[in-house]
XYZ file of N, CA and C in Angstrom:
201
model
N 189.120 66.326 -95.348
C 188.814 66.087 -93.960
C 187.309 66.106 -93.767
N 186.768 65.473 -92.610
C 185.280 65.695 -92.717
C 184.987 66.895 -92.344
N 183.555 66.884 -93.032
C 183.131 67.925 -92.234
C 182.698 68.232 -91.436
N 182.289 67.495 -90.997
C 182.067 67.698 -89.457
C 182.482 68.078 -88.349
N 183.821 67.880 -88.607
C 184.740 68.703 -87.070
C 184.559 70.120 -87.361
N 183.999 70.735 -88.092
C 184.320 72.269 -87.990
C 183.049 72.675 -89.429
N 182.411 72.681 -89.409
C 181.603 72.714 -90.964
C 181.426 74.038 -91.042
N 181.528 75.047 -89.730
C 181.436 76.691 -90.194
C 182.858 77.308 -90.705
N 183.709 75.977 -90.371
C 184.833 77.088 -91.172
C 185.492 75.777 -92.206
N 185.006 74.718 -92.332
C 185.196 73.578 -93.716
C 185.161 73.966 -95.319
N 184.060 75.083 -95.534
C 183.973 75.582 -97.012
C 185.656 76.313 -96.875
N 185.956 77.365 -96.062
C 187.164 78.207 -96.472
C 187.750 77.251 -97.092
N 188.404 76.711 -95.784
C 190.009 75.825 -95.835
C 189.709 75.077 -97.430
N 188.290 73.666 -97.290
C 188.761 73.256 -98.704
C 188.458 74.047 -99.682
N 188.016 75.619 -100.148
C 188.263 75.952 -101.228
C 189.744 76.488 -101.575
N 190.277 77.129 -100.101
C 192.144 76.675 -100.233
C 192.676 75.736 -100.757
N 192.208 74.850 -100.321
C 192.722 73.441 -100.603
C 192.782 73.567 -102.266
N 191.350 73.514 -102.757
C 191.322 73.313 -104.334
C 191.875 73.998 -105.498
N 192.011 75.430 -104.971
C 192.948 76.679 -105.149
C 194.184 75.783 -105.388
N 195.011 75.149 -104.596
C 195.955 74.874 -105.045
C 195.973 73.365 -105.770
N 194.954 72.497 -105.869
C 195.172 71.662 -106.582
C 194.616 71.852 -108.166
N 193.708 73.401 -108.036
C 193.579 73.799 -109.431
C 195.077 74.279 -110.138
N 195.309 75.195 -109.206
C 196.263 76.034 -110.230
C 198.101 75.608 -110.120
N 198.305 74.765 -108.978
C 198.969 73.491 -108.768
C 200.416 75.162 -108.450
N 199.916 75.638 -107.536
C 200.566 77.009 -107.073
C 200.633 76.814 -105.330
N 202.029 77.500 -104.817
C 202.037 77.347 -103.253
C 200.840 78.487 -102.901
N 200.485 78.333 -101.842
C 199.554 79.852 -101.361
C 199.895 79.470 -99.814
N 199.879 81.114 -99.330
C 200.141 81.490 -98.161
C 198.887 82.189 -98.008
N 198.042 81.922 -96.724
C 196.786 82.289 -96.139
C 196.752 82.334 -95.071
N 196.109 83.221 -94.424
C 195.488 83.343 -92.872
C 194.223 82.787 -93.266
N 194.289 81.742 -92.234
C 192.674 80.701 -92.040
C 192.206 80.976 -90.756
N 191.138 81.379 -90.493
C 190.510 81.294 -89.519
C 189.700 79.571 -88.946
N 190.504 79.014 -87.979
C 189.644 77.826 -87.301
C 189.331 77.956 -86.248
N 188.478 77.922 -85.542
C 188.092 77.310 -84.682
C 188.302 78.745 -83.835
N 188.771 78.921 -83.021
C 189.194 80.444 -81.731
C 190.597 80.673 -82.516
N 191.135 80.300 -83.620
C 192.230 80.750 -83.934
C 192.465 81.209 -85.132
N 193.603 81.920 -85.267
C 193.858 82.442 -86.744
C 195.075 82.014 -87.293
N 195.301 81.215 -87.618
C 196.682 80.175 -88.456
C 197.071 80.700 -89.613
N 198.478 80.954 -89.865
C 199.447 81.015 -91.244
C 199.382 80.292 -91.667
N 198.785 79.623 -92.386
C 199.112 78.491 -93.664
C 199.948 78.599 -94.761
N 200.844 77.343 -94.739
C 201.341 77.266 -96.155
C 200.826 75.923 -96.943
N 200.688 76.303 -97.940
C 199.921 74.624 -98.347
C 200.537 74.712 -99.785
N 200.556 73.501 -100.365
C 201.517 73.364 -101.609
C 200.887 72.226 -102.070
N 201.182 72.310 -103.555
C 200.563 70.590 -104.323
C 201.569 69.465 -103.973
N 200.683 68.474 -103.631
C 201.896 67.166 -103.445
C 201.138 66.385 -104.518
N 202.639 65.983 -105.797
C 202.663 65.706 -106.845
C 203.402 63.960 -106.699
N 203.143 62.901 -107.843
C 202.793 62.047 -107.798
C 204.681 61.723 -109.102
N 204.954 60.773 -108.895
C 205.872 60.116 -110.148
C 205.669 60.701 -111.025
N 204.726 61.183 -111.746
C 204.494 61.509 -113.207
C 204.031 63.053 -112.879
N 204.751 63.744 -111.797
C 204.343 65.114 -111.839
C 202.469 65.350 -112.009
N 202.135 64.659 -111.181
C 200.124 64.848 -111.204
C 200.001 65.269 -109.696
N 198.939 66.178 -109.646
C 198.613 66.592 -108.598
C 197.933 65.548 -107.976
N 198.132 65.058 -106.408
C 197.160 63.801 -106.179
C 197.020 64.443 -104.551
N 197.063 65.643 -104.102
C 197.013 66.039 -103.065
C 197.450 67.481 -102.327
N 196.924 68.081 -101.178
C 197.512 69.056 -100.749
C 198.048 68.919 -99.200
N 199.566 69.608 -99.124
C 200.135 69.632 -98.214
C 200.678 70.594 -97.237
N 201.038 71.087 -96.141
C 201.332 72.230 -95.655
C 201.880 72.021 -94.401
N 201.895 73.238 -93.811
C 201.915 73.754 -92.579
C 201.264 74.823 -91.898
N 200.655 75.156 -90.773
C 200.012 75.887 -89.823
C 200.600 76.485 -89.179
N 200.743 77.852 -88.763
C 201.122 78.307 -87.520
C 200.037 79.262 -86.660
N 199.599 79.080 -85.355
C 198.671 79.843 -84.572
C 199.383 81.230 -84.448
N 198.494 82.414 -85.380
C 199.339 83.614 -84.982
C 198.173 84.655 -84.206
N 197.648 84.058 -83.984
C 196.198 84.350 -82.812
C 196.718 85.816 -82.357
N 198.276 85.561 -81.593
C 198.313 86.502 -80.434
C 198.976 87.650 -81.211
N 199.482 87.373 -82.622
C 199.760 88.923 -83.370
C 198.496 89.462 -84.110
N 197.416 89.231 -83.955
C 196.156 89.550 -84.381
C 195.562 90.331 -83.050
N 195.691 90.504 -82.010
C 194.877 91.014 -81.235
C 195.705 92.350 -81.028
């Protein structure tokens, strides 16, 4: 994603990101974006020949069990 929509919190997320296209492992994280604090699940999305060619997930805002 660029960086630009968010560049103080862009290093976290994509070293998440690479985390899982290194070690080709699900990870569950609290990400901090923006005014919020999100559950992430993110997972390798793998290609015909089993190759990592991407990362995929889901978010949830758990903001209001943090305060």
């Amino acid at each position: 994603f660029p960086v630009t929509i968010w560049p103080e919190y862009a290093t976290a997320l994509q070293a998440n990101d690479q985390h899982v296209i290194r070690t080709g492992a699900n990870l569950r994280v609290e990400e901090k974006l923006y005014n919020s604090i999100n559950l992430s699940v993110k997972m390798p999305l793998r290609d015909d020949h089993n190759q990592i060619i991407g990362v995929f997930g889901n978010s949830v805002d758990i903001s209001h069990l943090k305060e």
